[in-house]
Amino acid sequence: MKQLLVFLCGCLALAPSFAAPAHHDVMIADHPHVQEDSHHHAKLDRCEGIEFDAIVPDEKGQTFFFKGDHLWKGFSGPSELANGTFKELDEFHHLGHVDAAFRMHNKDGDALKDHDHIFFFLDDKVFSYYSHTLEKGFPLEIQQVFPGVPSHLDAAVECPKGECVTDSVLFFKGHEVYNFDIKTKTVKKKVWSHLPNCTSAFRWLEHYYCFHGHNFTRFNPVSGEVEGHYPKDARHYFMRCQDFGHGGGHKKPRCKLDAISADDTGKTYAFIESMYIRLDSHRDGSHPFPITRLWKEVSGRVDAVFAYGDKMYIIQGNQIYIYKSATPYTLIEGYPKPLKEELGIEGPVNAAFLCANQHVVHIIKGQKMIDIDLAVTPRAVKSEFPLPIANVDAAMCDADGVKVYVGAKYYLYQSPRVLAVSKIQPAPHKISPEKFGCEED
């Protein structure tokens, strides 16, 4: 237990609360005011430029930023002593710092019991927490839980299947990266000399960040590749600080969708202007990112998006792009193609949606709905229906029914057929600014 405390108190100096990040990357926080303790009189201010020891979210999505024996909860608020949250630390007052930390992601097999647990690493020991409580039997030697992973780590971050090849954990030590397969407990070592030495690593909404000094660099978790202009100052993105802008001045878009869809893995996206917002990761907050971040070949606004099988279809004007849904999304060779060639209709269209386990895509164009059977080649219009609703912006079919979005509102219909034959427009519902990361008119 003494080693646990040595590990955690030293790390808990900085942690902002997890809200949606700022301009294309992450959100920001208020100026922290450090609480003093009879044993600790440090006045830690992350706006002065902090090199974090570890960054990790808990099972509810609240993110902790650690520095020494202090932490910050989320992107705003003051620093506080780590032992106020991790109670076992009360037994010791001579803690060092956490070397690394990550939140486990695994819902399969024996590892399910560790899903959403936080693992902390200090020297050669590992500690497992759930609901801020130390699990029975911990701390243990790192090798007992993660064979092949070295001690005295610099950083760690979870990488779920789909973003990595398998459910994995990336451990950093200098320029060496140890990819730990959670299911097989095997390790593959890589050297990413092009990345800075990460003192902490953080996954947020499918994006991976290496923190170094008061800066961060976004990287691909499979290749380590860095895309874009980095490093960037964390004070512009992960906290609110005087004289530091919110991610370069990002302004939230209006609550008016251009398209909305979920892929075959359950990832749900809303498209607004030239941005997309991930909707199924609500516990980690919401934030708009440029469409080109995931779909590199698509620039500007889209007209409609739908998923069929393991592919994502994006309609823009008279063209259609088809992507393989596996992360990262990969454009199928030969695309984009004319919409007429692929679906047998001319663009532009207003919206498109497909219901679960169905092969008929419903295209809304003007005030009519066009049905196209995707299981038939060549594809052609199967049927057309006049619609009782005009000026449709987007539509989606899910477990609730068919949601038809018009401006800042949406209308819920029981099924595509009900939408087609309905004579009475249902009561409107408001689009949630919190859920969609948008501004009401």
PDB file of N, CA and C in Angstrom, residues 218-305:
ATOM      1  N   ARG A 218      -1.160  15.150 -31.645  1.00  0.00           N
ATOM      2  CA  ARG A 218      -2.129  14.102 -31.968  1.00  0.00           C
ATOM      3  C   ARG A 218      -1.473  13.081 -32.888  1.00  0.00           C
ATOM      4  N   PHE A 219      -1.731  11.781 -32.624  1.00  0.00           N
ATOM      5  CA  PHE A 219      -1.071  10.734 -33.398  1.00  0.00           C
ATOM      6  C   PHE A 219      -2.031   9.599 -33.730  1.00  0.00           C
ATOM      7  N   ASN A 220      -1.674   8.833 -34.753  1.00  0.00           N
ATOM      8  CA  ASN A 220      -2.424   7.641 -35.129  1.00  0.00           C
ATOM      9  C   ASN A 220      -2.002   6.499 -34.208  1.00  0.00           C
ATOM     10  N   PRO A 221      -2.945   5.820 -33.527  1.00  0.00           N
ATOM     11  CA  PRO A 221      -2.563   4.798 -32.552  1.00  0.00           C
ATOM     12  C   PRO A 221      -1.990   3.525 -33.152  1.00  0.00           C
ATOM     13  N   VAL A 222      -2.177   3.327 -34.453  1.00  0.00           N
ATOM     14  CA  VAL A 222      -1.647   2.129 -35.106  1.00  0.00           C
ATOM     15  C   VAL A 222      -0.251   2.383 -35.669  1.00  0.00           C
ATOM     16  N   SER A 223      -0.104   3.492 -36.369  1.00  0.00           N
ATOM     17  CA  SER A 223       1.172   3.786 -37.043  1.00  0.00           C
ATOM     18  C   SER A 223       2.034   4.791 -36.303  1.00  0.00           C
ATOM     19  N   GLY A 224       1.429   5.544 -35.390  1.00  0.00           N
ATOM     20  CA  GLY A 224       2.164   6.615 -34.732  1.00  0.00           C
ATOM     21  C   GLY A 224       2.270   7.858 -35.590  1.00  0.00           C
ATOM     22  N   GLU A 225       1.666   7.821 -36.774  1.00  0.00           N
ATOM     23  CA  GLU A 225       1.771   8.934 -37.712  1.00  0.00           C
ATOM     24  C   GLU A 225       1.139  10.201 -37.129  1.00  0.00           C
ATOM     25  N   VAL A 226       1.788  11.328 -37.382  1.00  0.00           N
ATOM     26  CA  VAL A 226       1.287  12.627 -36.942  1.00  0.00           C
ATOM     27  C   VAL A 226       0.790  13.381 -38.163  1.00  0.00           C
ATOM     28  N   GLU A 227      -0.488  13.781 -38.132  1.00  0.00           N
ATOM     29  CA  GLU A 227      -1.057  14.540 -39.232  1.00  0.00           C
ATOM     30  C   GLU A 227      -1.461  15.916 -38.729  1.00  0.00           C
ATOM     31  N   GLY A 228      -1.203  16.935 -39.516  1.00  0.00           N
ATOM     32  CA  GLY A 228      -1.549  18.285 -39.109  1.00  0.00           C
ATOM     33  C   GLY A 228      -0.354  19.002 -38.527  1.00  0.00           C
ATOM     34  N   HIS A 229      -0.604  20.180 -38.004  1.00  0.00           N
ATOM     35  CA  HIS A 229       0.462  21.037 -37.496  1.00  0.00           C
ATOM     36  C   HIS A 229       0.561  20.883 -35.971  1.00  0.00           C
ATOM     37  N   TYR A 230       1.600  20.226 -35.534  1.00  0.00           N
ATOM     38  CA  TYR A 230       1.825  19.975 -34.112  1.00  0.00           C
ATOM     39  C   TYR A 230       3.297  20.198 -33.811  1.00  0.00           C
ATOM     40  N   PRO A 231       3.624  20.469 -32.526  1.00  0.00           N
ATOM     41  CA  PRO A 231       2.755  20.444 -31.340  1.00  0.00           C
ATOM     42  C   PRO A 231       1.866  21.679 -31.215  1.00  0.00           C
ATOM     43  N   LYS A 232       0.851  21.545 -30.350  1.00  0.00           N
ATOM     44  CA  LYS A 232      -0.035  22.653 -30.012  1.00  0.00           C
ATOM     45  C   LYS A 232      -0.035  22.842 -28.497  1.00  0.00           C
ATOM     46  N   ASP A 233      -0.275  24.061 -28.075  1.00  0.00           N
ATOM     47  CA  ASP A 233      -0.267  24.386 -26.652  1.00  0.00           C
ATOM     48  C   ASP A 233      -1.565  23.897 -26.011  1.00  0.00           C
ATOM     49  N   ALA A 234      -1.438  23.061 -24.979  1.00  0.00           N
ATOM     50  CA  ALA A 234      -2.617  22.489 -24.316  1.00  0.00           C
ATOM     51  C   ALA A 234      -3.510  23.552 -23.710  1.00  0.00           C
ATOM     52  N   ARG A 235      -2.943  24.722 -23.399  1.00  0.00           N
ATOM     53  CA  ARG A 235      -3.739  25.775 -22.761  1.00  0.00           C
ATOM     54  C   ARG A 235      -4.764  26.384 -23.716  1.00  0.00           C
ATOM     55  N   HIS A 236      -4.617  26.138 -25.002  1.00  0.00           N
ATOM     56  CA  HIS A 236      -5.615  26.594 -25.964  1.00  0.00           C
ATOM     57  C   HIS A 236      -6.782  25.615 -26.062  1.00  0.00           C
ATOM     58  N   TYR A 237      -6.618  24.401 -25.537  1.00  0.00           N
ATOM     59  CA  TYR A 237      -7.589  23.338 -25.804  1.00  0.00           C
ATOM     60  C   TYR A 237      -8.127  22.645 -24.556  1.00  0.00           C
ATOM     61  N   PHE A 238      -7.283  22.397 -23.572  1.00  0.00           N
ATOM     62  CA  PHE A 238      -7.691  21.564 -22.440  1.00  0.00           C
ATOM     63  C   PHE A 238      -7.955  22.346 -21.162  1.00  0.00           C
ATOM     64  N   MET A 239      -7.968  23.652 -21.243  1.00  0.00           N
ATOM     65  CA  MET A 239      -8.220  24.465 -20.062  1.00  0.00           C
ATOM     66  C   MET A 239      -8.529  25.885 -20.499  1.00  0.00           C
ATOM     67  N   ARG A 240      -9.179  26.626 -19.636  1.00  0.00           N
ATOM     68  CA  ARG A 240      -9.442  28.030 -19.919  1.00  0.00           C
ATOM     69  C   ARG A 240      -8.406  28.869 -19.179  1.00  0.00           C
ATOM     70  N   CYS A 241      -7.677  29.619 -19.941  1.00  0.00           N
ATOM     71  CA  CYS A 241      -6.628  30.448 -19.370  1.00  0.00           C
ATOM     72  C   CYS A 241      -6.683  31.836 -19.979  1.00  0.00           C
ATOM     73  N   GLN A 242      -6.453  32.824 -19.158  1.00  0.00           N
ATOM     74  CA  GLN A 242      -6.419  34.204 -19.647  1.00  0.00           C
ATOM     75  C   GLN A 242      -5.323  34.328 -20.700  1.00  0.00           C
ATOM     76  N   ASP A 243      -5.618  35.047 -21.762  1.00  0.00           N
ATOM     77  CA  ASP A 243      -4.685  35.281 -22.872  1.00  0.00           C
ATOM     78  C   ASP A 243      -4.489  34.050 -23.758  1.00  0.00           C
ATOM     79  N   PHE A 244      -5.259  32.991 -23.518  1.00  0.00           N
ATOM     80  CA  PHE A 244      -5.213  31.814 -24.399  1.00  0.00           C
ATOM     81  C   PHE A 244      -6.606  31.586 -24.965  1.00  0.00           C
ATOM     82  N   GLY A 245      -6.684  31.503 -26.300  1.00  0.00           N
ATOM     83  CA  GLY A 245      -7.980  31.369 -26.949  1.00  0.00           C
ATOM     84  C   GLY A 245      -8.508  29.956 -26.882  1.00  0.00           C
ATOM     85  N   HIS A 246      -9.807  29.803 -27.153  1.00  0.00           N
ATOM     86  CA  HIS A 246     -10.458  28.489 -27.143  1.00  0.00           C
ATOM     87  C   HIS A 246     -10.174  27.792 -28.463  1.00  0.00           C
ATOM     88  N   GLY A 247      -9.017  27.127 -28.539  1.00  0.00           N
ATOM     89  CA  GLY A 247      -8.681  26.362 -29.723  1.00  0.00           C
ATOM     90  C   GLY A 247      -8.612  27.181 -30.989  1.00  0.00           C
ATOM     91  N   GLY A 248      -8.180  28.434 -30.861  1.00  0.00           N
ATOM     92  CA  GLY A 248      -8.030  29.247 -32.056  1.00  0.00           C
ATOM     93  C   GLY A 248      -9.319  29.929 -32.467  1.00  0.00           C
ATOM     94  N   GLY A 249     -10.278  30.042 -31.538  1.00  0.00           N
ATOM     95  CA  GLY A 249     -11.477  30.811 -31.818  1.00  0.00           C
ATOM     96  C   GLY A 249     -12.610  30.025 -32.450  1.00  0.00           C
ATOM     97  N   HIS A 250     -12.702  28.734 -32.169  1.00  0.00           N
ATOM     98  CA  HIS A 250     -13.785  27.932 -32.745  1.00  0.00           C
ATOM     99  C   HIS A 250     -15.139  28.401 -32.244  1.00  0.00           C
ATOM    100  N   LYS A 251     -16.089  28.510 -33.164  1.00  0.00           N
ATOM    101  CA  LYS A 251     -17.447  28.889 -32.828  1.00  0.00           C
ATOM    102  C   LYS A 251     -18.369  27.723 -33.118  1.00  0.00           C
ATOM    103  N   LYS A 252     -19.278  27.434 -32.176  1.00  0.00           N
ATOM    104  CA  LYS A 252     -20.199  26.321 -32.372  1.00  0.00           C
ATOM    105  C   LYS A 252     -21.125  26.597 -33.553  1.00  0.00           C
ATOM    106  N   PRO A 253     -21.441  25.559 -34.349  1.00  0.00           N
ATOM    107  CA  PRO A 253     -22.349  25.742 -35.483  1.00  0.00           C
ATOM    108  C   PRO A 253     -23.794  25.852 -35.009  1.00  0.00           C
ATOM    109  N   ARG A 254     -24.674  26.289 -35.903  1.00  0.00           N
ATOM    110  CA  ARG A 254     -26.094  26.338 -35.608  1.00  0.00           C
ATOM    111  C   ARG A 254     -26.660  24.930 -35.482  1.00  0.00           C
ATOM    112  N   CYS A 255     -27.745  24.793 -34.734  1.00  0.00           N
ATOM    113  CA  CYS A 255     -28.399  23.493 -34.562  1.00  0.00           C
ATOM    114  C   CYS A 255     -29.249  23.181 -35.787  1.00  0.00           C
ATOM    115  N   LYS A 256     -28.587  22.859 -36.881  1.00  0.00           N
ATOM    116  CA  LYS A 256     -29.259  22.511 -38.129  1.00  0.00           C
ATOM    117  C   LYS A 256     -28.412  21.445 -38.815  1.00  0.00           C
ATOM    118  N   LEU A 257     -28.905  20.205 -38.823  1.00  0.00           N
ATOM    119  CA  LEU A 257     -28.128  19.091 -39.339  1.00  0.00           C
ATOM    120  C   LEU A 257     -28.137  19.050 -40.860  1.00  0.00           C
ATOM    121  N   ASP A 258     -27.026  18.592 -41.422  1.00  0.00           N
ATOM    122  CA  ASP A 258     -26.973  18.290 -42.846  1.00  0.00           C
ATOM    123  C   ASP A 258     -27.193  16.801 -43.096  1.00  0.00           C
ATOM    124  N   ALA A 259     -26.747  15.964 -42.149  1.00  0.00           N
ATOM    125  CA  ALA A 259     -26.906  14.514 -42.275  1.00  0.00           C
ATOM    126  C   ALA A 259     -26.662  13.882 -40.914  1.00  0.00           C
ATOM    127  N   ILE A 260     -27.149  12.649 -40.754  1.00  0.00           N
ATOM    128  CA  ILE A 260     -26.909  11.908 -39.515  1.00  0.00           C
ATOM    129  C   ILE A 260     -26.990  10.416 -39.836  1.00  0.00           C
ATOM    130  N   SER A 261     -26.074   9.627 -39.263  1.00  0.00           N
ATOM    131  CA  SER A 261     -26.076   8.190 -39.546  1.00  0.00           C
ATOM    132  C   SER A 261     -25.218   7.463 -38.521  1.00  0.00           C
ATOM    133  N   ALA A 262     -25.438   6.152 -38.429  1.00  0.00           N
ATOM    134  CA  ALA A 262     -24.614   5.274 -37.600  1.00  0.00           C
ATOM    135  C   ALA A 262     -24.013   4.210 -38.503  1.00  0.00           C
ATOM    136  N   ASP A 263     -22.742   3.833 -38.258  1.00  0.00           N
ATOM    137  CA  ASP A 263     -22.148   2.770 -39.062  1.00  0.00           C
ATOM    138  C   ASP A 263     -22.438   1.412 -38.440  1.00  0.00           C
ATOM    139  N   ASP A 264     -21.908   0.344 -39.004  1.00  0.00           N
ATOM    140  CA  ASP A 264     -22.240  -1.006 -38.541  1.00  0.00           C
ATOM    141  C   ASP A 264     -21.616  -1.339 -37.199  1.00  0.00           C
ATOM    142  N   THR A 265     -20.700  -0.511 -36.712  1.00  0.00           N
ATOM    143  CA  THR A 265     -20.094  -0.739 -35.399  1.00  0.00           C
ATOM    144  C   THR A 265     -20.817   0.023 -34.297  1.00  0.00           C
ATOM    145  N   GLY A 266     -21.852   0.796 -34.666  1.00  0.00           N
ATOM    146  CA  GLY A 266     -22.611   1.541 -33.672  1.00  0.00           C
ATOM    147  C   GLY A 266     -22.146   2.971 -33.471  1.00  0.00           C
ATOM    148  N   LYS A 267     -21.121   3.389 -34.195  1.00  0.00           N
ATOM    149  CA  LYS A 267     -20.660   4.775 -34.082  1.00  0.00           C
ATOM    150  C   LYS A 267     -21.650   5.676 -34.819  1.00  0.00           C
ATOM    151  N   THR A 268     -22.141   6.683 -34.112  1.00  0.00           N
ATOM    152  CA  THR A 268     -23.162   7.562 -34.666  1.00  0.00           C
ATOM    153  C   THR A 268     -22.604   8.962 -34.857  1.00  0.00           C
ATOM    154  N   TYR A 269     -22.836   9.500 -36.047  1.00  0.00           N
ATOM    155  CA  TYR A 269     -22.277  10.805 -36.390  1.00  0.00           C
ATOM    156  C   TYR A 269     -23.367  11.744 -36.887  1.00  0.00           C
ATOM    157  N   ALA A 270     -23.269  13.002 -36.463  1.00  0.00           N
ATOM    158  CA  ALA A 270     -24.090  14.071 -37.025  1.00  0.00           C
ATOM    159  C   ALA A 270     -23.166  14.983 -37.814  1.00  0.00           C
ATOM    160  N   PHE A 271     -23.626  15.427 -38.967  1.00  0.00           N
ATOM    161  CA  PHE A 271     -22.835  16.298 -39.836  1.00  0.00           C
ATOM    162  C   PHE A 271     -23.492  17.676 -39.873  1.00  0.00           C
ATOM    163  N   ILE A 272     -22.719  18.683 -39.501  1.00  0.00           N
ATOM    164  CA  ILE A 272     -23.206  20.066 -39.488  1.00  0.00           C
ATOM    165  C   ILE A 272     -22.164  20.939 -40.169  1.00  0.00           C
ATOM    166  N   GLU A 273     -22.560  21.569 -41.248  1.00  0.00           N
ATOM    167  CA  GLU A 273     -21.635  22.383 -42.033  1.00  0.00           C
ATOM    168  C   GLU A 273     -20.445  21.513 -42.442  1.00  0.00           C
ATOM    169  N   SER A 274     -19.220  21.965 -42.198  1.00  0.00           N
ATOM    170  CA  SER A 274     -18.055  21.169 -42.600  1.00  0.00           C
ATOM    171  C   SER A 274     -17.525  20.328 -41.453  1.00  0.00           C
ATOM    172  N   MET A 275     -18.369  20.090 -40.437  1.00  0.00           N
ATOM    173  CA  MET A 275     -17.944  19.400 -39.224  1.00  0.00           C
ATOM    174  C   MET A 275     -18.770  18.134 -38.993  1.00  0.00           C
ATOM    175  N   TYR A 276     -18.238  17.244 -38.163  1.00  0.00           N
ATOM    176  CA  TYR A 276     -19.023  16.110 -37.687  1.00  0.00           C
ATOM    177  C   TYR A 276     -18.916  16.056 -36.173  1.00  0.00           C
ATOM    178  N   ILE A 277     -19.910  15.427 -35.551  1.00  0.00           N
ATOM    179  CA  ILE A 277     -19.937  15.266 -34.098  1.00  0.00           C
ATOM    180  C   ILE A 277     -20.246  13.819 -33.791  1.00  0.00           C
ATOM    181  N   ARG A 278     -19.460  13.193 -32.950  1.00  0.00           N
ATOM    182  CA  ARG A 278     -19.698  11.810 -32.528  1.00  0.00           C
ATOM    183  C   ARG A 278     -20.755  11.825 -31.422  1.00  0.00           C
ATOM    184  N   LEU A 279     -21.843  11.072 -31.604  1.00  0.00           N
ATOM    185  CA  LEU A 279     -22.972  11.131 -30.687  1.00  0.00           C
ATOM    186  C   LEU A 279     -23.032   9.996 -29.683  1.00  0.00           C
ATOM    187  N   ASP A 280     -22.379   8.872 -29.947  1.00  0.00           N
ATOM    188  CA  ASP A 280     -22.529   7.717 -29.055  1.00  0.00           C
ATOM    189  C   ASP A 280     -21.499   7.693 -27.933  1.00  0.00           C
ATOM    190  N   SER A 281     -20.618   8.689 -27.874  1.00  0.00           N
ATOM    191  CA  SER A 281     -19.616   8.759 -26.794  1.00  0.00           C
ATOM    192  C   SER A 281     -19.987   9.866 -25.826  1.00  0.00           C
ATOM    193  N   HIS A 282     -21.264   9.895 -25.425  1.00  0.00           N
ATOM    194  CA  HIS A 282     -21.783  11.003 -24.637  1.00  0.00           C
ATOM    195  C   HIS A 282     -21.075  11.192 -23.302  1.00  0.00           C
ATOM    196  N   ARG A 283     -20.584  10.111 -22.711  1.00  0.00           N
ATOM    197  CA  ARG A 283     -19.972  10.266 -21.389  1.00  0.00           C
ATOM    198  C   ARG A 283     -18.667  11.046 -21.457  1.00  0.00           C
ATOM    199  N   ASP A 284     -18.049  11.086 -22.648  1.00  0.00           N
ATOM    200  CA  ASP A 284     -16.811  11.834 -22.806  1.00  0.00           C
ATOM    201  C   ASP A 284     -17.045  13.222 -23.380  1.00  0.00           C
ATOM    202  N   GLY A 285     -18.306  13.645 -23.474  1.00  0.00           N
ATOM    203  CA  GLY A 285     -18.594  14.968 -23.990  1.00  0.00           C
ATOM    204  C   GLY A 285     -18.794  14.951 -25.501  1.00  0.00           C
ATOM    205  N   SER A 286     -19.109  16.102 -26.061  1.00  0.00           N
ATOM    206  CA  SER A 286     -19.280  16.214 -27.503  1.00  0.00           C
ATOM    207  C   SER A 286     -18.485  17.402 -28.000  1.00  0.00           C
ATOM    208  N   HIS A 287     -18.026  17.301 -29.230  1.00  0.00           N
ATOM    209  CA  HIS A 287     -17.250  18.384 -29.811  1.00  0.00           C
ATOM    210  C   HIS A 287     -17.165  18.197 -31.311  1.00  0.00           C
ATOM    211  N   PRO A 288     -17.303  19.273 -32.083  1.00  0.00           N
ATOM    212  CA  PRO A 288     -17.216  19.146 -33.542  1.00  0.00           C
ATOM    213  C   PRO A 288     -15.781  19.027 -34.034  1.00  0.00           C
ATOM    214  N   PHE A 289     -15.578  18.173 -35.022  1.00  0.00           N
ATOM    215  CA  PHE A 289     -14.295  18.012 -35.692  1.00  0.00           C
ATOM    216  C   PHE A 289     -14.528  18.170 -37.192  1.00  0.00           C
ATOM    217  N   PRO A 290     -13.508  18.567 -37.947  1.00  0.00           N
ATOM    218  CA  PRO A 290     -13.690  18.683 -39.401  1.00  0.00           C
ATOM    219  C   PRO A 290     -13.958  17.328 -40.036  1.00  0.00           C
ATOM    220  N   ILE A 291     -14.854  17.286 -41.017  1.00  0.00           N
ATOM    221  CA  ILE A 291     -15.200  16.042 -41.695  1.00  0.00           C
ATOM    222  C   ILE A 291     -13.953  15.376 -42.265  1.00  0.00           C
ATOM    223  N   THR A 292     -13.011  16.177 -42.735  1.00  0.00           N
ATOM    224  CA  THR A 292     -11.789  15.630 -43.328  1.00  0.00           C
ATOM    225  C   THR A 292     -10.936  14.874 -42.324  1.00  0.00           C
ATOM    226  N   ARG A 293     -11.226  14.997 -41.034  1.00  0.00           N
ATOM    227  CA  ARG A 293     -10.470  14.262 -40.021  1.00  0.00           C
ATOM    228  C   ARG A 293     -10.667  12.763 -40.188  1.00  0.00           C
ATOM    229  N   LEU A 294     -11.905  12.331 -40.493  1.00  0.00           N
ATOM    230  CA  LEU A 294     -12.198  10.899 -40.665  1.00  0.00           C
ATOM    231  C   LEU A 294     -12.388  10.501 -42.120  1.00  0.00           C
ATOM    232  N   TRP A 295     -12.933  11.412 -42.929  1.00  0.00           N
ATOM    233  CA  TRP A 295     -13.203  11.127 -44.342  1.00  0.00           C
ATOM    234  C   TRP A 295     -12.392  12.140 -45.162  1.00  0.00           C
ATOM    235  N   LYS A 296     -11.140  11.803 -45.394  1.00  0.00           N
ATOM    236  CA  LYS A 296     -10.163  12.765 -45.901  1.00  0.00           C
ATOM    237  C   LYS A 296     -10.542  13.375 -47.245  1.00  0.00           C
ATOM    238  N   GLU A 297     -11.237  12.627 -48.064  1.00  0.00           N
ATOM    239  CA  GLU A 297     -11.517  13.084 -49.418  1.00  0.00           C
ATOM    240  C   GLU A 297     -12.768  13.962 -49.525  1.00  0.00           C
ATOM    241  N   VAL A 298     -13.499  14.103 -48.418  1.00  0.00           N
ATOM    242  CA  VAL A 298     -14.753  14.861 -48.437  1.00  0.00           C
ATOM    243  C   VAL A 298     -14.531  16.232 -47.803  1.00  0.00           C
ATOM    244  N   SER A 299     -14.676  17.270 -48.587  1.00  0.00           N
ATOM    245  CA  SER A 299     -14.508  18.616 -48.044  1.00  0.00           C
ATOM    246  C   SER A 299     -15.815  19.386 -48.188  1.00  0.00           C
ATOM    247  N   GLY A 300     -16.083  20.260 -47.243  1.00  0.00           N
ATOM    248  CA  GLY A 300     -17.312  21.042 -47.275  1.00  0.00           C
ATOM    249  C   GLY A 300     -18.508  20.271 -46.741  1.00  0.00           C
ATOM    250  N   ARG A 301     -19.678  20.804 -46.985  1.00  0.00           N
ATOM    251  CA  ARG A 301     -20.907  20.214 -46.456  1.00  0.00           C
ATOM    252  C   ARG A 301     -21.296  18.968 -47.251  1.00  0.00           C
ATOM    253  N   VAL A 302     -21.977  18.067 -46.570  1.00  0.00           N
ATOM    254  CA  VAL A 302     -22.501  16.877 -47.237  1.00  0.00           C
ATOM    255  C   VAL A 302     -24.027  16.992 -47.304  1.00  0.00           C
ATOM    256  N   ASP A 303     -24.636  16.255 -48.238  1.00  0.00           N
ATOM    257  CA  ASP A 303     -26.092  16.290 -48.390  1.00  0.00           C
ATOM    258  C   ASP A 303     -26.775  15.174 -47.614  1.00  0.00           C
ATOM    259  N   ALA A 304     -26.165  13.988 -47.624  1.00  0.00           N
ATOM    260  CA  ALA A 304     -26.786  12.844 -46.959  1.00  0.00           C
ATOM    261  C   ALA A 304     -25.725  11.790 -46.674  1.00  0.00           C
ATOM    262  N   VAL A 305     -25.970  10.997 -45.628  1.00  0.00           N
ATOM    263  CA  VAL A 305     -25.056   9.919 -45.247  1.00  0.00           C
ATOM    264  C   VAL A 305     -25.891   8.730 -44.776  1.00  0.00           C
TER     265      VAL A 305
END
